[in-house]
């Protein structure tokens, strides 16, 4: 984060802020919960934070409870907004180098967000990625270009036209 705190996610859906000087816990909060979107009467019991991305003074937390959360604050951390995104253990969340965009992969989509306003810009279905079965990890190459991986091992380069 901008204040130097190192944020880590746990397999229990917790976000933990660590002091960069000594690694001690500064704060600990239960942010993500049980996935009630998946089929079954009680949802998916797994709640692993699968990606964290810093974008300027905000940061984003993705979890396999099918949520992507936009967070703000340095001393008092608060959730600004929550998006329903089909995130799983092999998906990811990244911020562009300039902090303007955040991208996340769900099994069937590449999602793009305006990191400064916390708005969903668009979602590209995996059918836009020939031969991809499930979209996995991703990385920004520069401010408007990213690589997206697929479960079958293919890599795709995406050039974004950002409004």
JSON list of C-alpha atoms in Angstrom, two decimals:
[
{"chain": "A", "resi": 1, "resn": "UNK", "atom": "CA", "xyz": [0.00, 0.00, 0.00]},
{"chain": "A", "resi": 2, "resn": "UNK", "atom": "CA", "xyz": [0.99, 3.64, -0.23]},
{"chain": "A", "resi": 3, "resn": "UNK", "atom": "CA", "xyz": [1.81, 3.73, 3.49]},
{"chain": "A", "resi": 4, "resn": "UNK", "atom": "CA", "xyz": [4.27, 0.83, 3.17]},
{"chain": "A", "resi": 5, "resn": "UNK", "atom": "CA", "xyz": [2.08, -1.75, 4.89]},
{"chain": "A", "resi": 6, "resn": "UNK", "atom": "CA", "xyz": [2.35, -5.16, 3.24]},
{"chain": "A", "resi": 7, "resn": "UNK", "atom": "CA", "xyz": [-1.08, -6.68, 2.68]},
{"chain": "A", "resi": 8, "resn": "UNK", "atom": "CA", "xyz": [-1.47, -10.45, 2.49]},
{"chain": "A", "resi": 9, "resn": "UNK", "atom": "CA", "xyz": [-4.52, -12.64, 2.06]},
{"chain": "A", "resi": 10, "resn": "UNK", "atom": "CA", "xyz": [-5.23, -15.93, 3.79]},
{"chain": "A", "resi": 11, "resn": "UNK", "atom": "CA", "xyz": [-7.02, -19.16, 2.98]},
{"chain": "A", "resi": 12, "resn": "UNK", "atom": "CA", "xyz": [-9.72, -18.09, 5.42]},
{"chain": "A", "resi": 13, "resn": "UNK", "atom": "CA", "xyz": [-10.64, -14.90, 3.54]},
{"chain": "A", "resi": 14, "resn": "UNK", "atom": "CA", "xyz": [-8.79, -12.58, 5.93]},
{"chain": "A", "resi": 15, "resn": "UNK", "atom": "CA", "xyz": [-6.70, -9.60, 4.91]},
{"chain": "A", "resi": 16, "resn": "UNK", "atom": "CA", "xyz": [-3.70, -8.91, 7.12]},
{"chain": "A", "resi": 17, "resn": "UNK", "atom": "CA", "xyz": [-1.57, -5.75, 7.19]},
{"chain": "A", "resi": 18, "resn": "UNK", "atom": "CA", "xyz": [2.08, -6.37, 8.08]},
{"chain": "A", "resi": 19, "resn": "UNK", "atom": "CA", "xyz": [4.62, -3.78, 9.23]},
{"chain": "A", "resi": 20, "resn": "UNK", "atom": "CA", "xyz": [7.40, -3.68, 6.59]},
{"chain": "A", "resi": 21, "resn": "UNK", "atom": "CA", "xyz": [10.08, -3.02, 9.24]},
{"chain": "A", "resi": 22, "resn": "UNK", "atom": "CA", "xyz": [9.54, -6.04, 11.48]},
{"chain": "A", "resi": 23, "resn": "UNK", "atom": "CA", "xyz": [6.79, -8.12, 9.82]},
{"chain": "A", "resi": 24, "resn": "UNK", "atom": "CA", "xyz": [4.45, -7.76, 12.79]},
{"chain": "A", "resi": 25, "resn": "UNK", "atom": "CA", "xyz": [0.73, -7.66, 12.27]},
{"chain": "A", "resi": 26, "resn": "UNK", "atom": "CA", "xyz": [-0.70, -4.12, 12.24]},
{"chain": "A", "resi": 27, "resn": "UNK", "atom": "CA", "xyz": [-4.27, -5.12, 11.50]},
{"chain": "A", "resi": 28, "resn": "UNK", "atom": "CA", "xyz": [-6.30, -8.18, 10.62]},
{"chain": "A", "resi": 29, "resn": "UNK", "atom": "CA", "xyz": [-9.81, -8.19, 9.21]},
{"chain": "A", "resi": 30, "resn": "UNK", "atom": "CA", "xyz": [-12.23, -10.77, 7.94]},
{"chain": "A", "resi": 31, "resn": "UNK", "atom": "CA", "xyz": [-13.20, -9.33, 4.58]},
{"chain": "A", "resi": 32, "resn": "UNK", "atom": "CA", "xyz": [-14.23, -12.24, 2.39]},
{"chain": "A", "resi": 33, "resn": "UNK", "atom": "CA", "xyz": [-16.87, -14.82, 3.25]},
{"chain": "A", "resi": 34, "resn": "UNK", "atom": "CA", "xyz": [-18.56, -18.00, 2.21]},
{"chain": "A", "resi": 35, "resn": "UNK", "atom": "CA", "xyz": [-19.36, -18.26, -1.48]},
{"chain": "A", "resi": 36, "resn": "UNK", "atom": "CA", "xyz": [-23.13, -18.43, -1.83]},
{"chain": "A", "resi": 37, "resn": "UNK", "atom": "CA", "xyz": [-23.13, -18.13, -5.62]},
{"chain": "A", "resi": 38, "resn": "UNK", "atom": "CA", "xyz": [-21.89, -21.65, -6.34]},
{"chain": "A", "resi": 39, "resn": "UNK", "atom": "CA", "xyz": [-24.41, -24.45, -6.42]},
{"chain": "A", "resi": 40, "resn": "UNK", "atom": "CA", "xyz": [-25.37, -26.31, -3.30]},
{"chain": "A", "resi": 41, "resn": "UNK", "atom": "CA", "xyz": [-27.45, -25.32, -0.31]},
{"chain": "A", "resi": 42, "resn": "UNK", "atom": "CA", "xyz": [-24.53, -23.93, 1.68]},
{"chain": "A", "resi": 43, "resn": "UNK", "atom": "CA", "xyz": [-22.30, -22.56, -1.08]},
{"chain": "A", "resi": 44, "resn": "UNK", "atom": "CA", "xyz": [-18.62, -23.27, -1.56]},
{"chain": "A", "resi": 45, "resn": "UNK", "atom": "CA", "xyz": [-16.87, -23.36, 1.85]},
{"chain": "A", "resi": 46, "resn": "UNK", "atom": "CA", "xyz": [-13.51, -22.31, 0.38]},
{"chain": "A", "resi": 47, "resn": "UNK", "atom": "CA", "xyz": [-12.52, -18.70, 0.86]},
{"chain": "A", "resi": 48, "resn": "UNK", "atom": "CA", "xyz": [-8.96, -18.14, -0.36]},
{"chain": "A", "resi": 49, "resn": "UNK", "atom": "CA", "xyz": [-7.71, -14.68, -1.30]},
{"chain": "A", "resi": 50, "resn": "UNK", "atom": "CA", "xyz": [-6.36, -15.33, -4.82]},
{"chain": "A", "resi": 51, "resn": "UNK", "atom": "CA", "xyz": [-5.05, -11.88, -5.72]},
{"chain": "A", "resi": 52, "resn": "UNK", "atom": "CA", "xyz": [-4.19, -8.45, -4.38]},
{"chain": "A", "resi": 53, "resn": "UNK", "atom": "CA", "xyz": [-3.39, -5.43, -6.52]},
{"chain": "A", "resi": 54, "resn": "UNK", "atom": "CA", "xyz": [-2.37, -1.90, -5.55]},
{"chain": "A", "resi": 55, "resn": "UNK", "atom": "CA", "xyz": [-3.61, 0.91, -7.77]},
{"chain": "A", "resi": 56, "resn": "UNK", "atom": "CA", "xyz": [-2.46, 4.32, -6.56]},
{"chain": "A", "resi": 57, "resn": "UNK", "atom": "CA", "xyz": [-3.88, 4.96, -3.10]},
{"chain": "A", "resi": 58, "resn": "UNK", "atom": "CA", "xyz": [-6.40, 2.12, -3.37]},
{"chain": "A", "resi": 59, "resn": "UNK", "atom": "CA", "xyz": [-6.05, -1.63, -3.53]},
{"chain": "A", "resi": 60, "resn": "UNK", "atom": "CA", "xyz": [-8.11, -4.53, -4.75]},
{"chain": "A", "resi": 61, "resn": "UNK", "atom": "CA", "xyz": [-8.67, -7.94, -3.19]},
{"chain": "A", "resi": 62, "resn": "UNK", "atom": "CA", "xyz": [-10.00, -10.92, -5.13]},
{"chain": "A", "resi": 63, "resn": "UNK", "atom": "CA", "xyz": [-11.21, -14.12, -3.51]},
{"chain": "A", "resi": 64, "resn": "UNK", "atom": "CA", "xyz": [-12.71, -17.41, -4.62]},
{"chain": "A", "resi": 65, "resn": "UNK", "atom": "CA", "xyz": [-15.88, -16.39, -2.79]},
{"chain": "A", "resi": 66, "resn": "UNK", "atom": "CA", "xyz": [-16.60, -14.79, -6.18]},
{"chain": "A", "resi": 67, "resn": "UNK", "atom": "CA", "xyz": [-15.91, -11.23, -5.07]},
{"chain": "A", "resi": 68, "resn": "UNK", "atom": "CA", "xyz": [-13.48, -8.51, -6.03]},
{"chain": "A", "resi": 69, "resn": "UNK", "atom": "CA", "xyz": [-13.31, -5.73, -3.44]},
{"chain": "A", "resi": 70, "resn": "UNK", "atom": "CA", "xyz": [-12.12, -2.17, -3.90]},
{"chain": "A", "resi": 71, "resn": "UNK", "atom": "CA", "xyz": [-10.43, -0.97, -0.71]},
{"chain": "A", "resi": 72, "resn": "UNK", "atom": "CA", "xyz": [-9.21, 2.45, 0.41]},
{"chain": "A", "resi": 73, "resn": "UNK", "atom": "CA", "xyz": [-7.58, 4.00, 3.43]},
{"chain": "A", "resi": 74, "resn": "UNK", "atom": "CA", "xyz": [-4.24, 3.82, 5.14]},
{"chain": "A", "resi": 75, "resn": "UNK", "atom": "CA", "xyz": [-4.91, 3.92, 8.87]},
{"chain": "A", "resi": 76, "resn": "UNK", "atom": "CA", "xyz": [-8.60, 3.07, 8.69]},
{"chain": "A", "resi": 77, "resn": "UNK", "atom": "CA", "xyz": [-9.06, 0.50, 5.94]},
{"chain": "A", "resi": 78, "resn": "UNK", "atom": "CA", "xyz": [-12.53, 0.38, 4.44]},
{"chain": "A", "resi": 79, "resn": "UNK", "atom": "CA", "xyz": [-14.25, -1.44, 1.63]},
{"chain": "A", "resi": 80, "resn": "UNK", "atom": "CA", "xyz": [-15.50, 1.04, -0.93]},
{"chain": "A", "resi": 81, "resn": "UNK", "atom": "CA", "xyz": [-17.22, -1.34, -3.31]},
{"chain": "A", "resi": 82, "resn": "UNK", "atom": "CA", "xyz": [-17.73, -5.03, -4.01]},
{"chain": "A", "resi": 83, "resn": "UNK", "atom": "CA", "xyz": [-18.07, -6.65, -7.42]},
{"chain": "A", "resi": 84, "resn": "UNK", "atom": "CA", "xyz": [-19.32, -10.16, -8.14]},
{"chain": "A", "resi": 85, "resn": "UNK", "atom": "CA", "xyz": [-16.60, -11.80, -10.26]},
{"chain": "A", "resi": 86, "resn": "UNK", "atom": "CA", "xyz": [-16.21, -15.54, -10.81]},
{"chain": "A", "resi": 87, "resn": "UNK", "atom": "CA", "xyz": [-12.74, -15.86, -9.25]},
{"chain": "A", "resi": 88, "resn": "UNK", "atom": "CA", "xyz": [-11.10, -19.19, -8.51]},
{"chain": "A", "resi": 89, "resn": "UNK", "atom": "CA", "xyz": [-7.78, -20.46, -7.19]},
{"chain": "A", "resi": 90, "resn": "UNK", "atom": "CA", "xyz": [-6.09, -20.20, -10.59]},
{"chain": "A", "resi": 91, "resn": "UNK", "atom": "CA", "xyz": [-7.33, -16.72, -11.49]},
{"chain": "A", "resi": 92, "resn": "UNK", "atom": "CA", "xyz": [-5.65, -13.41, -10.75]},
{"chain": "A", "resi": 93, "resn": "UNK", "atom": "CA", "xyz": [-5.98, -9.68, -10.07]},
{"chain": "A", "resi": 94, "resn": "UNK", "atom": "CA", "xyz": [-3.48, -7.09, -11.35]},
{"chain": "A", "resi": 95, "resn": "UNK", "atom": "CA", "xyz": [-3.16, -3.30, -11.59]},
{"chain": "A", "resi": 96, "resn": "UNK", "atom": "CA", "xyz": [-1.71, -1.44, -14.56]},
{"chain": "A", "resi": 97, "resn": "UNK", "atom": "CA", "xyz": [1.71, 0.19, -14.02]},
{"chain": "A", "resi": 98, "resn": "UNK", "atom": "CA", "xyz": [0.14, 3.67, -13.96]},
{"chain": "A", "resi": 99, "resn": "UNK", "atom": "CA", "xyz": [-2.53, 2.59, -11.44]},
{"chain": "A", "resi": 100, "resn": "UNK", "atom": "CA", "xyz": [-5.39, 3.53, -13.75]},
{"chain": "A", "resi": 101, "resn": "UNK", "atom": "CA", "xyz": [-6.77, 0.06, -14.45]},
{"chain": "A", "resi": 102, "resn": "UNK", "atom": "CA", "xyz": [-7.35, -3.19, -12.61]},
{"chain": "A", "resi": 103, "resn": "UNK", "atom": "CA", "xyz": [-7.92, -6.45, -14.46]},
{"chain": "A", "resi": 104, "resn": "UNK", "atom": "CA", "xyz": [-9.17, -9.75, -13.09]},
{"chain": "A", "resi": 105, "resn": "UNK", "atom": "CA", "xyz": [-9.72, -13.13, -14.65]},
{"chain": "A", "resi": 106, "resn": "UNK", "atom": "CA", "xyz": [-12.66, -15.32, -13.83]},
{"chain": "A", "resi": 107, "resn": "UNK", "atom": "CA", "xyz": [-13.06, -18.76, -15.32]},
{"chain": "A", "resi": 108, "resn": "UNK", "atom": "CA", "xyz": [-15.03, -17.41, -18.24]},
{"chain": "A", "resi": 109, "resn": "UNK", "atom": "CA", "xyz": [-14.14, -13.72, -18.47]},
{"chain": "A", "resi": 110, "resn": "UNK", "atom": "CA", "xyz": [-11.45, -11.08, -18.39]},
{"chain": "A", "resi": 111, "resn": "UNK", "atom": "CA", "xyz": [-12.85, -8.18, -16.34]},
{"chain": "A", "resi": 112, "resn": "UNK", "atom": "CA", "xyz": [-11.55, -4.62, -16.58]},
{"chain": "A", "resi": 113, "resn": "UNK", "atom": "CA", "xyz": [-12.10, -1.87, -13.98]},
{"chain": "A", "resi": 114, "resn": "UNK", "atom": "CA", "xyz": [-11.32, 1.83, -13.68]},
{"chain": "A", "resi": 115, "resn": "UNK", "atom": "CA", "xyz": [-9.12, 1.77, -10.59]},
{"chain": "A", "resi": 116, "resn": "UNK", "atom": "CA", "xyz": [-9.56, 5.44, -9.74]},
{"chain": "A", "resi": 117, "resn": "UNK", "atom": "CA", "xyz": [-13.36, 5.56, -9.92]},
{"chain": "A", "resi": 118, "resn": "UNK", "atom": "CA", "xyz": [-13.99, 1.93, -8.94]},
{"chain": "A", "resi": 119, "resn": "UNK", "atom": "CA", "xyz": [-16.16, 1.28, -11.96]},
{"chain": "A", "resi": 120, "resn": "UNK", "atom": "CA", "xyz": [-16.52, -1.83, -14.07]},
{"chain": "A", "resi": 121, "resn": "UNK", "atom": "CA", "xyz": [-15.54, -0.95, -17.64]},
{"chain": "A", "resi": 122, "resn": "UNK", "atom": "CA", "xyz": [-16.12, -4.20, -19.53]},
{"chain": "A", "resi": 123, "resn": "UNK", "atom": "CA", "xyz": [-15.84, -7.96, -19.50]},
{"chain": "A", "resi": 124, "resn": "UNK", "atom": "CA", "xyz": [-14.43, -9.98, -22.37]},
{"chain": "A", "resi": 125, "resn": "UNK", "atom": "CA", "xyz": [-15.76, -13.56, -22.60]},
{"chain": "A", "resi": 126, "resn": "UNK", "atom": "CA", "xyz": [-13.30, -16.41, -23.03]},
{"chain": "A", "resi": 127, "resn": "UNK", "atom": "CA", "xyz": [-14.75, -16.98, -26.51]},
{"chain": "A", "resi": 128, "resn": "UNK", "atom": "CA", "xyz": [-12.66, -13.92, -27.48]},
{"chain": "A", "resi": 129, "resn": "UNK", "atom": "CA", "xyz": [-9.59, -16.05, -26.68]},
{"chain": "A", "resi": 130, "resn": "UNK", "atom": "CA", "xyz": [-9.47, -18.82, -29.34]},
{"chain": "A", "resi": 131, "resn": "UNK", "atom": "CA", "xyz": [-8.91, -22.24, -27.80]},
{"chain": "A", "resi": 132, "resn": "UNK", "atom": "CA", "xyz": [-8.94, -21.01, -24.19]},
{"chain": "A", "resi": 133, "resn": "UNK", "atom": "CA", "xyz": [-10.88, -23.18, -21.79]},
{"chain": "A", "resi": 134, "resn": "UNK", "atom": "CA", "xyz": [-10.47, -21.20, -18.58]},
{"chain": "A", "resi": 135, "resn": "UNK", "atom": "CA", "xyz": [-8.64, -17.88, -18.19]},
{"chain": "A", "resi": 136, "resn": "UNK", "atom": "CA", "xyz": [-5.99, -17.95, -15.46]},
{"chain": "A", "resi": 137, "resn": "UNK", "atom": "CA", "xyz": [-3.14, -15.61, -14.45]},
{"chain": "A", "resi": 138, "resn": "UNK", "atom": "CA", "xyz": [-2.55, -12.27, -16.09]},
{"chain": "A", "resi": 139, "resn": "UNK", "atom": "CA", "xyz": [0.02, -9.47, -16.12]},
{"chain": "A", "resi": 140, "resn": "UNK", "atom": "CA", "xyz": [0.12, -5.93, -17.46]},
{"chain": "A", "resi": 141, "resn": "UNK", "atom": "CA", "xyz": [2.94, -5.36, -19.96]},
{"chain": "A", "resi": 142, "resn": "UNK", "atom": "CA", "xyz": [2.31, -1.60, -19.98]},
{"chain": "A", "resi": 143, "resn": "UNK", "atom": "CA", "xyz": [-0.57, 0.75, -19.25]},
{"chain": "A", "resi": 144, "resn": "UNK", "atom": "CA", "xyz": [-2.85, -0.53, -22.02]},
{"chain": "A", "resi": 145, "resn": "UNK", "atom": "CA", "xyz": [-1.53, -4.00, -22.80]},
{"chain": "A", "resi": 146, "resn": "UNK", "atom": "CA", "xyz": [-1.69, -7.23, -20.82]},
{"chain": "A", "resi": 147, "resn": "UNK", "atom": "CA", "xyz": [-1.00, -10.94, -21.14]},
{"chain": "A", "resi": 148, "resn": "UNK", "atom": "CA", "xyz": [-3.66, -13.44, -20.16]},
{"chain": "A", "resi": 149, "resn": "UNK", "atom": "CA", "xyz": [-2.97, -17.13, -19.61]},
{"chain": "A", "resi": 150, "resn": "UNK", "atom": "CA", "xyz": [-5.32, -20.06, -20.08]},
{"chain": "A", "resi": 151, "resn": "UNK", "atom": "CA", "xyz": [-5.55, -23.38, -18.30]},
{"chain": "A", "resi": 152, "resn": "UNK", "atom": "CA", "xyz": [-4.37, -25.19, -21.44]},
{"chain": "A", "resi": 153, "resn": "UNK", "atom": "CA", "xyz": [-1.14, -23.20, -21.40]},
{"chain": "A", "resi": 154, "resn": "UNK", "atom": "CA", "xyz": [-1.85, -20.64, -24.13]},
{"chain": "A", "resi": 155, "resn": "UNK", "atom": "CA", "xyz": [-0.91, -16.98, -23.63]},
{"chain": "A", "resi": 156, "resn": "UNK", "atom": "CA", "xyz": [-2.88, -14.13, -25.17]},
{"chain": "A", "resi": 157, "resn": "UNK", "atom": "CA", "xyz": [-1.84, -10.51, -25.60]},
{"chain": "A", "resi": 158, "resn": "UNK", "atom": "CA", "xyz": [-4.67, -8.01, -25.17]},
{"chain": "A", "resi": 159, "resn": "UNK", "atom": "CA", "xyz": [-4.41, -4.37, -26.22]},
{"chain": "A", "resi": 160, "resn": "UNK", "atom": "CA", "xyz": [-6.99, -2.27, -24.43]},
{"chain": "A", "resi": 161, "resn": "UNK", "atom": "CA", "xyz": [-8.89, 0.68, -25.80]},
{"chain": "A", "resi": 162, "resn": "UNK", "atom": "CA", "xyz": [-9.56, 2.56, -22.62]},
{"chain": "A", "resi": 163, "resn": "UNK", "atom": "CA", "xyz": [-12.19, 5.31, -22.63]}
]
